PDB file of C-alpha atoms and ligand atoms in Angstrom:
ATOM      1  CA  UNK A   1    -117.206  66.487 156.123  1.00 62.00           C
ATOM      2  CA  UNK A   2    -114.307  68.237 156.953  1.00 79.00           C
ATOM      3  CA  UNK A   3    -112.514  67.899 160.226  1.00 84.00           C
ATOM      4  CA  UNK A   4    -114.017  71.543 161.503  1.00 88.00           C
ATOM      5  CA  UNK A   5    -117.679  70.519 160.866  1.00 88.00           C
ATOM      6  CA  UNK A   6    -117.244  66.787 162.273  1.00 89.00           C
ATOM      7  CA  UNK A   7    -115.315  68.085 165.443  1.00 93.00           C
ATOM      8  CA  UNK A   8    -117.799  70.645 166.050  1.00 91.00           C
ATOM      9  CA  UNK A   9    -120.555  67.826 165.815  1.00 87.00           C
ATOM     10  CA  UNK A  10    -118.603  65.860 168.284  1.00 90.00           C
ATOM     11  CA  UNK A  11    -118.283  69.183 170.600  1.00 92.00           C
ATOM     12  CA  UNK A  12    -122.232  69.744 170.056  1.00 86.00           C
ATOM     13  CA  UNK A  13    -122.892  66.111 171.100  1.00 84.00           C
ATOM     14  CA  UNK A  14    -120.830  66.064 174.081  1.00 88.00           C
ATOM     15  CA  UNK A  15    -122.395  69.470 175.329  1.00 85.00           C
ATOM     16  CA  UNK A  16    -125.438  67.707 175.193  1.00 78.00           C
ATOM     17  CA  UNK A  17    -124.206  65.589 178.285  1.00 78.00           C
ATOM     18  CA  UNK A  18    -123.009  68.336 180.431  1.00 83.00           C
ATOM     19  CA  UNK A  19    -119.205  67.532 178.875  1.00 87.00           C
ATOM     20  CA  UNK A  20    -116.979  70.800 177.426  1.00 91.00           C
ATOM     21  CA  UNK A  21    -114.015  69.741 175.123  1.00 93.00           C
ATOM     22  CA  UNK A  22    -112.179  72.168 173.365  1.00 93.00           C
ATOM     23  CA  UNK A  23    -113.005  72.054 169.426  1.00 92.00           C
ATOM     24  CA  UNK A  24    -109.118  72.322 169.342  1.00 93.00           C
ATOM     25  CA  UNK A  25    -108.297  69.382 170.864  1.00 93.00           C
ATOM     26  CA  UNK A  26    -110.955  67.175 169.056  1.00 95.00           C
ATOM     27  CA  UNK A  27    -109.721  68.236 165.651  1.00 93.00           C
ATOM     28  CA  UNK A  28    -106.208  67.784 166.627  1.00 93.00           C
ATOM     29  CA  UNK A  29    -107.319  64.043 167.333  1.00 92.00           C
ATOM     30  CA  UNK A  30    -108.794  63.878 164.108  1.00 92.00           C
ATOM     31  CA  UNK A  31    -106.463  65.225 162.026  1.00 91.00           C
ATOM     32  CA  UNK A  32    -103.509  62.768 163.418  1.00 88.00           C
ATOM     33  CA  UNK A  33    -105.852  59.698 162.644  1.00 88.00           C
ATOM     34  CA  UNK A  34    -106.669  61.123 159.013  1.00 87.00           C
ATOM     35  CA  UNK A  35    -103.383  62.731 158.213  1.00 87.00           C
ATOM     36  CA  UNK A  36    -100.716  60.531 160.037  1.00 82.00           C
ATOM     37  CA  UNK A  37    -102.519  57.758 160.000  1.00 81.00           C
ATOM     38  CA  UNK A  38    -104.738  57.700 156.788  1.00 82.00           C
ATOM     39  CA  UNK A  39    -107.753  56.464 158.476  1.00 80.00           C
ATOM     40  CA  UNK A  40    -110.937  57.533 156.586  1.00 79.00           C
ATOM     41  CA  UNK A  41    -112.962  60.265 158.579  1.00 82.00           C
ATOM     42  CA  UNK A  42    -115.883  58.243 159.630  1.00 78.00           C
ATOM     43  CA  UNK A  43    -113.651  55.979 161.578  1.00 79.00           C
ATOM     44  CA  UNK A  44    -111.729  58.757 162.521  1.00 86.00           C
ATOM     45  CA  UNK A  45    -114.966  60.354 164.229  1.00 87.00           C
ATOM     46  CA  UNK A  46    -115.879  56.683 165.952  1.00 84.00           C
ATOM     47  CA  UNK A  47    -112.397  56.425 167.182  1.00 87.00           C
ATOM     48  CA  UNK A  48    -112.535  59.930 168.945  1.00 91.00           C
ATOM     49  CA  UNK A  49    -115.825  59.807 170.072  1.00 90.00           C
ATOM     50  CA  UNK A  50    -114.956  56.644 171.652  1.00 88.00           C
ATOM     51  CA  UNK A  51    -111.826  58.244 173.219  1.00 90.00           C
ATOM     52  CA  UNK A  52    -113.973  61.103 174.623  1.00 91.00           C
ATOM     53  CA  UNK A  53    -116.805  58.634 175.836  1.00 88.00           C
ATOM     54  CA  UNK A  54    -114.076  56.711 177.800  1.00 87.00           C
ATOM     55  CA  UNK A  55    -112.442  59.752 179.120  1.00 87.00           C
ATOM     56  CA  UNK A  56    -115.200  61.182 180.673  1.00 86.00           C
ATOM     57  CA  UNK A  57    -116.999  57.857 181.349  1.00 82.00           C
ATOM     58  CA  UNK A  58    -119.983  58.040 179.467  1.00 82.00           C
ATOM     59  CA  UNK A  59    -121.781  54.924 178.559  1.00 79.00           C
ATOM     60  CA  UNK A  60    -121.513  54.242 174.644  1.00 75.00           C
ATOM     61  CA  UNK A  61    -124.952  53.253 174.552  1.00 69.00           C
ATOM     62  CA  UNK A  62    -126.282  56.131 176.509  1.00 73.00           C
ATOM     63  CA  UNK A  63    -124.893  58.664 173.986  1.00 75.00           C
ATOM     64  CA  UNK A  64    -125.492  56.786 170.968  1.00 70.00           C
ATOM     65  CA  UNK A  65    -128.750  56.393 172.370  1.00 60.00           C
ATOM     66  CA  UNK A  66    -131.488  54.392 169.703  1.00 45.00           C
ATOM     67  CA  UNK A  67    -128.943  54.629 167.139  1.00 47.00           C
ATOM     68  CA  UNK A  68    -127.204  51.520 169.107  1.00 53.00           C
ATOM     69  CA  UNK A  69    -130.050  49.244 170.373  1.00 65.00           C
ATOM     70  CA  UNK A  70    -127.785  47.103 172.951  1.00 76.00           C
ATOM     71  CA  UNK A  71    -128.305  43.379 171.162  1.00 83.00           C
ATOM     72  CA  UNK A  72    -128.610  40.100 172.973  1.00 88.00           C
ATOM     73  CA  UNK A  73    -126.008  37.893 172.269  1.00 91.00           C
ATOM     74  CA  UNK A  74    -125.066  34.326 173.320  1.00 92.00           C
ATOM     75  CA  UNK A  75    -122.213  33.685 175.811  1.00 90.00           C
ATOM     76  CA  UNK A  76    -120.361  31.907 173.384  1.00 85.00           C
ATOM     77  CA  UNK A  77    -120.334  35.142 171.013  1.00 88.00           C
ATOM     78  CA  UNK A  78    -118.889  37.313 173.843  1.00 90.00           C
ATOM     79  CA  UNK A  79    -115.651  37.674 172.605  1.00 85.00           C
ATOM     80  CA  UNK A  80    -115.386  41.504 171.554  1.00 85.00           C
ATOM     81  CA  UNK A  81    -113.454  43.484 174.401  1.00 85.00           C
ATOM     82  CA  UNK A  82    -115.544  46.684 175.256  1.00 85.00           C
ATOM     83  CA  UNK A  83    -118.874  45.650 173.731  1.00 87.00           C
ATOM     84  CA  UNK A  84    -122.151  46.598 175.353  1.00 88.00           C
ATOM     85  CA  UNK A  85    -124.674  43.372 175.233  1.00 91.00           C
ATOM     86  CA  UNK A  86    -127.818  41.913 176.692  1.00 93.00           C
ATOM     87  CA  UNK A  87    -127.563  38.401 178.055  1.00 95.00           C
ATOM     88  CA  UNK A  88    -130.250  36.062 179.151  1.00 95.00           C
ATOM     89  CA  UNK A  89    -128.825  33.579 181.630  1.00 95.00           C
ATOM     90  CA  UNK A  90    -128.546  31.463 184.928  1.00 93.00           C
ATOM     91  CA  UNK A  91    -126.333  32.134 187.814  1.00 93.00           C
ATOM     92  CA  UNK A  92    -124.698  29.107 188.108  1.00 87.00           C
ATOM     93  CA  UNK A  93    -122.397  29.747 191.085  1.00 84.00           C
ATOM     94  CA  UNK A  94    -121.621  32.558 193.238  1.00 87.00           C
ATOM     95  CA  UNK A  95    -117.956  32.627 194.467  1.00 84.00           C
ATOM     96  CA  UNK A  96    -116.438  33.641 197.698  1.00 80.00           C
ATOM     97  CA  UNK A  97    -115.563  37.284 197.193  1.00 80.00           C
ATOM     98  CA  UNK A  98    -113.988  39.869 199.736  1.00 79.00           C
ATOM     99  CA  UNK A  99    -113.230  42.579 197.748  1.00 85.00           C
ATOM    100  CA  UNK A 100    -115.193  45.392 199.058  1.00 87.00           C
ATOM    101  CA  UNK A 101    -115.400  46.958 195.584  1.00 90.00           C
ATOM    102  CA  UNK A 102    -117.260  43.683 194.201  1.00 91.00           C
ATOM    103  CA  UNK A 103    -120.504  43.028 195.130  1.00 92.00           C
ATOM    104  CA  UNK A 104    -121.042  39.640 193.439  1.00 94.00           C
ATOM    105  CA  UNK A 105    -118.907  37.562 191.281  1.00 92.00           C
ATOM    106  CA  UNK A 106    -119.131  34.167 189.710  1.00 91.00           C
ATOM    107  CA  UNK A 107    -120.288  32.354 186.689  1.00 89.00           C
ATOM    108  CA  UNK A 108    -123.372  32.651 184.574  1.00 92.00           C
ATOM    109  CA  UNK A 109    -124.564  29.989 181.500  1.00 90.00           C
ATOM    110  CA  UNK A 110    -126.709  30.164 178.474  1.00 89.00           C
ATOM    111  CA  UNK A 111    -127.497  27.157 175.897  1.00 86.00           C
ATOM    112  CA  UNK A 112    -124.330  28.034 174.473  1.00 83.00           C
ATOM    113  CA  UNK A 113    -121.666  28.227 176.958  1.00 83.00           C
ATOM    114  CA  UNK A 114    -120.682  30.176 180.227  1.00 85.00           C
ATOM    115  CA  UNK A 115    -119.137  33.163 181.275  1.00 89.00           C
ATOM    116  CA  UNK A 116    -117.638  34.780 184.354  1.00 90.00           C
ATOM    117  CA  UNK A 117    -119.536  38.080 185.591  1.00 94.00           C
ATOM    118  CA  UNK A 118    -118.567  40.900 187.908  1.00 94.00           C
ATOM    119  CA  UNK A 119    -121.404  42.754 189.623  1.00 95.00           C
ATOM    120  CA  UNK A 120    -119.359  45.810 190.819  1.00 93.00           C
ATOM    121  CA  UNK A 121    -120.764  47.654 194.053  1.00 91.00           C
ATOM    122  CA  UNK A 122    -120.745  50.753 192.816  1.00 88.00           C
ATOM    123  CA  UNK A 123    -123.397  49.400 189.964  1.00 88.00           C
ATOM    124  CA  UNK A 124    -126.014  49.533 192.709  1.00 90.00           C
ATOM    125  CA  UNK A 125    -127.817  46.557 191.504  1.00 92.00           C
ATOM    126  CA  UNK A 126    -129.742  44.058 193.019  1.00 91.00           C
ATOM    127  CA  UNK A 127    -127.876  40.898 194.206  1.00 93.00           C
ATOM    128  CA  UNK A 128    -128.621  37.827 192.044  1.00 95.00           C
ATOM    129  CA  UNK A 129    -129.526  33.924 192.990  1.00 92.00           C
ATOM    130  CA  UNK A 130    -127.792  30.483 192.194  1.00 89.00           C
ATOM    131  CA  UNK A 131    -129.955  28.450 190.052  1.00 89.00           C
ATOM    132  CA  UNK A 132    -132.365  31.803 188.772  1.00 93.00           C
ATOM    133  CA  UNK A 133    -132.329  33.049 185.279  1.00 95.00           C
ATOM    134  CA  UNK A 134    -132.140  36.437 184.427  1.00 96.00           C
ATOM    135  CA  UNK A 135    -131.999  39.273 182.109  1.00 94.00           C
ATOM    136  CA  UNK A 136    -128.637  40.988 181.886  1.00 95.00           C
ATOM    137  CA  UNK A 137    -129.312  44.268 180.469  1.00 91.00           C
ATOM    138  CA  UNK A 138    -125.984  46.523 178.952  1.00 90.00           C
ATOM    139  CA  UNK A 139    -123.190  44.673 180.442  1.00 93.00           C
ATOM    140  CA  UNK A 140    -119.984  45.282 179.171  1.00 92.00           C
ATOM    141  CA  UNK A 141    -117.565  42.360 177.739  1.00 92.00           C
ATOM    142  CA  UNK A 142    -114.101  42.557 179.244  1.00 90.00           C
ATOM    143  CA  UNK A 143    -111.013  40.928 178.318  1.00 86.00           C
ATOM    144  CA  UNK A 144    -108.505  40.144 181.277  1.00 75.00           C
ATOM    145  CA  UNK A 145    -105.676  38.017 180.991  1.00 68.00           C
ATOM    146  CA  UNK A 146    -107.257  36.510 177.752  1.00 69.00           C
ATOM    147  CA  UNK A 147    -110.474  35.312 179.224  1.00 77.00           C
ATOM    148  CA  UNK A 148    -113.704  37.014 178.781  1.00 86.00           C
ATOM    149  CA  UNK A 149    -116.081  38.280 181.360  1.00 92.00           C
ATOM    150  CA  UNK A 150    -118.773  40.432 181.634  1.00 95.00           C
ATOM    151  CA  UNK A 151    -119.117  43.471 183.954  1.00 94.00           C
ATOM    152  CA  UNK A 152    -122.227  45.369 185.297  1.00 94.00           C
ATOM    153  CA  UNK A 153    -122.058  48.985 185.599  1.00 87.00           C
ATOM    154  CA  UNK A 154    -124.299  51.546 187.008  1.00 83.00           C
ATOM    155  CA  UNK A 155    -126.667  51.749 183.626  1.00 83.00           C
ATOM    156  CA  UNK A 156    -127.345  48.314 183.499  1.00 89.00           C
ATOM    157  CA  UNK A 157    -130.142  46.248 184.484  1.00 90.00           C
ATOM    158  CA  UNK A 158    -131.025  43.043 185.948  1.00 93.00           C
ATOM    159  CA  UNK A 159    -134.307  41.438 185.676  1.00 92.00           C
ATOM    160  CA  UNK A 160    -135.294  38.029 187.157  1.00 93.00           C
ATOM    161  CA  UNK A 161    -137.402  35.991 184.503  1.00 92.00           C
ATOM    162  CA  UNK A 162    -139.634  32.804 185.112  1.00 90.00           C
ATOM    163  CA  UNK A 163    -137.899  30.579 182.725  1.00 86.00           C
ATOM    164  CA  UNK A 164    -135.565  27.771 183.327  1.00 85.00           C
ATOM    165  CA  UNK A 165    -132.811  27.459 180.586  1.00 85.00           C
ATOM    166  CA  UNK A 166    -130.448  24.586 179.682  1.00 82.00           C
ATOM    167  CA  UNK A 167    -126.639  25.500 180.037  1.00 79.00           C
ATOM    168  CA  UNK A 168    -124.361  24.293 177.302  1.00 75.00           C
ATOM    169  CA  UNK A 169    -121.321  22.886 178.978  1.00 66.00           C
ATOM    170  CA  UNK A 170    -119.495  19.897 178.028  1.00 65.00           C
ATOM    171  CA  UNK A 171    -118.839  17.623 180.623  1.00 75.00           C
ATOM    172  CA  UNK A 172    -115.275  16.878 180.955  1.00 83.00           C
ATOM    173  CA  UNK A 173    -113.740  13.708 182.423  1.00 88.00           C
ATOM    174  CA  UNK A 174    -109.880  13.667 184.336  1.00 91.00           C
ATOM    175  CA  UNK A 175    -108.375  10.952 185.697  1.00 91.00           C
ATOM    176  CA  UNK A 176    -104.879  11.477 187.794  1.00 93.00           C
ATOM    177  CA  UNK A 177    -103.807  11.782 191.210  1.00 95.00           C
ATOM    178  CA  UNK A 178    -105.246  14.143 194.236  1.00 96.00           C
ATOM    179  CA  UNK A 179    -102.214  15.776 194.957  1.00 96.00           C
ATOM    180  CA  UNK A 180    -103.734  18.769 197.249  1.00 96.00           C
ATOM    181  CA  UNK A 181    -106.861  19.903 199.056  1.00 96.00           C
ATOM    182  CA  UNK A 182    -107.205  23.466 198.748  1.00 94.00           C
ATOM    183  CA  UNK A 183    -107.919  25.687 201.697  1.00 90.00           C
ATOM    184  CA  UNK A 184    -111.655  26.050 202.320  1.00 91.00           C
ATOM    185  CA  UNK A 185    -112.034  22.305 201.951  1.00 96.00           C
ATOM    186  CA  UNK A 186    -113.601  19.756 204.863  1.00 97.00           C
ATOM    187  CA  UNK A 187    -116.279  20.659 207.153  1.00 97.00           C
ATOM    188  CA  UNK A 188    -117.274  24.865 206.788  1.00 95.00           C
ATOM    189  CA  UNK A 189    -119.976  27.142 207.541  1.00 94.00           C
ATOM    190  CA  UNK A 190    -121.918  28.620 205.245  1.00 93.00           C
ATOM    191  CA  UNK A 191    -124.447  32.123 205.618  1.00 91.00           C
ATOM    192  CA  UNK A 192    -127.819  31.184 205.966  1.00 91.00           C
ATOM    193  CA  UNK A 193    -128.695  34.081 203.591  1.00 86.00           C
ATOM    194  CA  UNK A 194    -126.523  33.950 200.623  1.00 85.00           C
ATOM    195  CA  UNK A 195    -124.876  30.349 201.297  1.00 84.00           C
ATOM    196  CA  UNK A 196    -121.237  31.796 201.131  1.00 87.00           C
ATOM    197  CA  UNK A 197    -118.857  30.513 202.984  1.00 90.00           C
ATOM    198  CA  UNK A 198    -118.107  32.320 206.263  1.00 92.00           C
ATOM    199  CA  UNK A 199    -114.265  33.438 206.857  1.00 88.00           C
ATOM    200  CA  UNK A 200    -113.828  33.872 210.697  1.00 87.00           C
ATOM    201  CA  UNK A 201    -117.449  33.347 211.040  1.00 89.00           C
ATOM    202  CA  UNK A 202    -118.612  36.061 209.250  1.00 93.00           C
ATOM    203  CA  UNK A 203    -119.983  36.751 206.034  1.00 91.00           C
ATOM    204  CA  UNK A 204    -118.071  39.132 203.753  1.00 86.00           C
ATOM    205  CA  UNK A 205    -122.099  40.487 202.906  1.00 85.00           C
ATOM    206  CA  UNK A 206    -123.916  39.812 206.029  1.00 90.00           C
ATOM    207  CA  UNK A 207    -121.001  39.986 208.869  1.00 93.00           C
ATOM    208  CA  UNK A 208    -121.428  38.106 211.714  1.00 94.00           C
ATOM    209  CA  UNK A 209    -124.353  35.172 211.478  1.00 94.00           C
ATOM    210  CA  UNK A 210    -125.126  31.532 212.708  1.00 93.00           C
ATOM    211  CA  UNK A 211    -123.483  29.504 210.480  1.00 93.00           C
ATOM    212  CA  UNK A 212    -124.615  26.219 208.589  1.00 94.00           C
ATOM    213  CA  UNK A 213    -122.478  23.607 208.418  1.00 96.00           C
ATOM    214  CA  UNK A 214    -121.719  21.805 204.686  1.00 95.00           C
ATOM    215  CA  UNK A 215    -118.938  19.827 203.172  1.00 97.00           C
ATOM    216  CA  UNK A 216    -116.653  20.226 200.271  1.00 96.00           C
ATOM    217  CA  UNK A 217    -113.551  19.482 198.769  1.00 97.00           C
ATOM    218  CA  UNK A 218    -111.562  21.586 196.808  1.00 97.00           C
ATOM    219  CA  UNK A 219    -109.259  18.942 195.319  1.00 97.00           C
ATOM    220  CA  UNK A 220    -106.204  19.350 192.617  1.00 97.00           C
ATOM    221  CA  UNK A 221    -105.834  16.472 190.955  1.00 96.00           C
ATOM    222  CA  UNK A 222    -102.796  16.014 188.731  1.00 95.00           C
ATOM    223  CA  UNK A 223    -102.995  14.123 185.676  1.00 91.00           C
ATOM    224  CA  UNK A 224     -99.039  13.588 184.877  1.00 89.00           C
ATOM    225  CA  UNK A 225     -99.047  16.705 182.302  1.00 89.00           C
ATOM    226  CA  UNK A 226    -101.402  19.012 183.887  1.00 90.00           C
ATOM    227  CA  UNK A 227    -103.128  19.776 187.387  1.00 94.00           C
ATOM    228  CA  UNK A 228    -106.802  20.165 187.514  1.00 94.00           C
ATOM    229  CA  UNK A 229    -108.969  21.823 190.135  1.00 95.00           C
ATOM    230  CA  UNK A 230    -112.307  20.273 191.322  1.00 96.00           C
ATOM    231  CA  UNK A 231    -115.073  21.045 193.163  1.00 95.00           C
ATOM    232  CA  UNK A 232    -116.767  18.154 195.265  1.00 96.00           C
ATOM    233  CA  UNK A 233    -120.016  19.200 196.823  1.00 94.00           C
ATOM    234  CA  UNK A 234    -121.393  17.662 200.387  1.00 95.00           C
ATOM    235  CA  UNK A 235    -122.949  14.736 198.359  1.00 93.00           C
ATOM    236  CA  UNK A 236    -119.370  13.848 196.557  1.00 95.00           C
ATOM    237  CA  UNK A 237    -117.373  14.130 199.575  1.00 97.00           C
ATOM    238  CA  UNK A 238    -119.845  11.911 201.879  1.00 97.00           C
ATOM    239  CA  UNK A 239    -119.185   9.344 199.250  1.00 96.00           C
ATOM    240  CA  UNK A 240    -115.650   9.056 197.981  1.00 97.00           C
ATOM    241  CA  UNK A 241    -114.506  10.475 201.873  1.00 96.00           C
ATOM    242  CA  UNK A 242    -116.701   7.926 203.569  1.00 96.00           C
ATOM    243  CA  UNK A 243    -118.233  10.424 205.721  1.00 97.00           C
ATOM    244  CA  UNK A 244    -121.305  12.044 206.688  1.00 97.00           C
ATOM    245  CA  UNK A 245    -122.227  15.561 207.890  1.00 97.00           C
ATOM    246  CA  UNK A 246    -123.153  14.209 210.740  1.00 97.00           C
ATOM    247  CA  UNK A 247    -120.249  12.096 211.616  1.00 97.00           C
ATOM    248  CA  UNK A 248    -117.664  15.186 210.436  1.00 97.00           C
ATOM    249  CA  UNK A 249    -119.628  17.086 213.164  1.00 97.00           C
ATOM    250  CA  UNK A 250    -118.859  14.887 215.769  1.00 97.00           C
ATOM    251  CA  UNK A 251    -115.480  14.565 214.492  1.00 96.00           C
ATOM    252  CA  UNK A 252    -115.181  18.088 214.990  1.00 95.00           C
ATOM    253  CA  UNK A 253    -116.608  18.397 218.246  1.00 95.00           C
ATOM    254  CA  UNK A 254    -114.598  15.775 219.834  1.00 95.00           C
ATOM    255  CA  UNK A 255    -111.407  17.330 218.817  1.00 93.00           C
ATOM    256  CA  UNK A 256    -112.705  20.749 219.593  1.00 93.00           C
ATOM    257  CA  UNK A 257    -111.246  21.524 216.066  1.00 93.00           C
ATOM    258  CA  UNK A 258    -113.288  21.447 212.623  1.00 90.00           C
ATOM    259  CA  UNK A 259    -109.883  21.117 210.649  1.00 94.00           C
ATOM    260  CA  UNK A 260    -109.576  17.396 212.047  1.00 97.00           C
ATOM    261  CA  UNK A 261    -111.986  16.763 209.304  1.00 97.00           C
ATOM    262  CA  UNK A 262    -110.066  17.975 206.589  1.00 97.00           C
ATOM    263  CA  UNK A 263    -107.047  16.221 208.366  1.00 96.00           C
ATOM    264  CA  UNK A 264    -108.839  13.315 207.980  1.00 97.00           C
ATOM    265  CA  UNK A 265    -110.051  13.767 204.241  1.00 97.00           C
ATOM    266  CA  UNK A 266    -106.627  14.286 203.191  1.00 97.00           C
ATOM    267  CA  UNK A 267    -105.074  11.106 204.802  1.00 96.00           C
ATOM    268  CA  UNK A 268    -107.976   9.339 203.370  1.00 96.00           C
ATOM    269  CA  UNK A 269    -107.767  10.882 199.557  1.00 97.00           C
ATOM    270  CA  UNK A 270    -104.169  11.990 198.998  1.00 95.00           C
ATOM    271  CA  UNK A 271    -101.860  10.751 197.053  1.00 93.00           C
ATOM    272  CA  UNK A 272    -104.932   7.852 195.638  1.00 94.00           C
ATOM    273  CA  UNK A 273    -105.852   7.873 191.688  1.00 94.00           C
ATOM    274  CA  UNK A 274    -109.582   9.433 190.466  1.00 95.00           C
ATOM    275  CA  UNK A 275    -111.376   9.681 187.920  1.00 93.00           C
ATOM    276  CA  UNK A 276    -113.796  12.539 188.118  1.00 93.00           C
ATOM    277  CA  UNK A 277    -116.813  14.012 185.524  1.00 89.00           C
ATOM    278  CA  UNK A 278    -118.680  17.012 185.292  1.00 86.00           C
ATOM    279  CA  UNK A 279    -118.958  20.258 183.852  1.00 81.00           C
ATOM    280  CA  UNK A 280    -116.162  22.714 183.886  1.00 80.00           C
ATOM    281  CA  UNK A 281    -116.381  25.903 184.888  1.00 75.00           C
ATOM    282  CA  UNK A 282    -113.672  28.386 184.682  1.00 71.00           C
ATOM    283  CA  UNK A 283    -111.367  26.750 186.829  1.00 81.00           C
ATOM    284  CA  UNK A 284    -113.243  23.988 188.343  1.00 88.00           C
ATOM    285  CA  UNK A 285    -114.431  20.734 187.100  1.00 91.00           C
ATOM    286  CA  UNK A 286    -117.757  20.766 188.756  1.00 89.00           C
ATOM    287  CA  UNK A 287    -117.749  16.805 189.904  1.00 92.00           C
ATOM    288  CA  UNK A 288    -121.062  14.714 189.570  1.00 87.00           C
ATOM    289  CA  UNK A 289    -119.488  11.650 189.833  1.00 90.00           C
ATOM    290  CA  UNK A 290    -116.078  10.152 191.181  1.00 94.00           C
ATOM    291  CA  UNK A 291    -114.424   7.040 191.342  1.00 91.00           C
ATOM    292  CA  UNK A 292    -111.281   5.611 193.059  1.00 90.00           C
ATOM    293  CA  UNK A 293    -108.501   3.874 190.713  1.00 83.00           C
ATOM    294  CA  UNK A 294    -106.073   1.461 191.320  1.00 72.00           C
ATOM    295  CA  UNK A 295    -102.823   3.136 190.021  1.00 58.00           C
ATOM    296  CA  UNK A 296    -102.280   0.402 187.392  1.00 50.00           C
ATOM    297  CA  UNK A 297    -105.878  -0.221 185.524  1.00 54.00           C
ATOM    298  CA  UNK A 298    -106.019  -2.137 182.556  1.00 53.00           C
ATOM    299  CA  UNK A 299    -106.065   1.068 180.348  1.00 58.00           C
ATOM    300  CA  UNK A 300    -102.942   2.485 182.340  1.00 56.00           C
ATOM    301  CA  UNK A 301    -100.991  -0.810 181.980  1.00 57.00           C
ATOM    302  CA  UNK A 302    -101.914  -1.126 177.894  1.00 62.00           C
ATOM    303  CA  UNK A 303    -100.652   2.773 177.554  1.00 62.00           C
ATOM    304  CA  UNK A 304     -97.340   1.570 179.807  1.00 58.00           C
ATOM    305  CA  UNK A 305     -96.704  -1.265 177.683  1.00 63.00           C
ATOM    306  CA  UNK A 306     -97.654   0.824 174.372  1.00 64.00           C
ATOM    307  CA  UNK A 307     -95.113   3.505 175.293  1.00 62.00           C
ATOM    308  CA  UNK A 308     -92.306   0.800 176.699  1.00 60.00           C
ATOM    309  CA  UNK A 309     -92.199  -0.827 173.142  1.00 55.00           C
ATOM    310  CA  UNK A 310     -92.005   2.518 171.214  1.00 50.00           C
ATOM    311  CA  UNK A 311     -88.646   3.272 173.659  1.00 44.00           C
TER     312      UNK A 311
HETATM  313 ZN1   ZN B   1    -124.410  36.414 204.178  1.00 77.28          ZN
END
């Protein structure tokens, strides 16, 4: 098939979608690929078609129709930028989000791995809830800064499934000094509807609400080589901080200032050494166990002696 015929076919197919592309423009692009770059016609056709799909914002799966059934893909295999996929996954975390263009952002997981998801506001999709499993249809793999995520768009579908799935995340163990606590640590308030932390008494989704108190720590641990971010939930914070939610609340109300809880936690925990274990989701280790260590425990001492001998 020559350029003219191929260009006409592409043109006709696009006109089905109400897009009028001048035939010469298609021919020119095909010609450049086949003559200048020696690309086979079938490949040139695919490439030029995809160019115009992107240009006119037409979802590939709609364009190709049943020729291209969206495949159900395991999360660990989501490594191809621009690929349209179906994913069956459980929502593990929904993050704080203050971008108006984003409805929800967080982490989903399946038995093979976990991945970040972005539910764009203009996709007009229902919101998902942490801990529930969904079938996500027609979502697009996107690479950003060398990391993969899935984006939901207006052709995507979200369907809750009554099924609990095991998440395949390997636990990590990190030992290091707690060198920082990030903002959003300490005594916080969450939205009673969606659980998001409130910012200045307001939920990004539900506006001014009567918040529900919670305790958490977003800690930074330095193991001497790199830093690790760790998220301690209420249970872990109460345990390691030797505090309860109730005592934190009375501390705050006596001082008329909730930030005293963070100050207390900082003075108690920072600069000390901890070993934490838990699954790592994106940036954060979700701490499932935490223990304080003395700086020179036996292992560290052995290492020190070993390295001294080398020198
Ligand atoms: Zn809310």
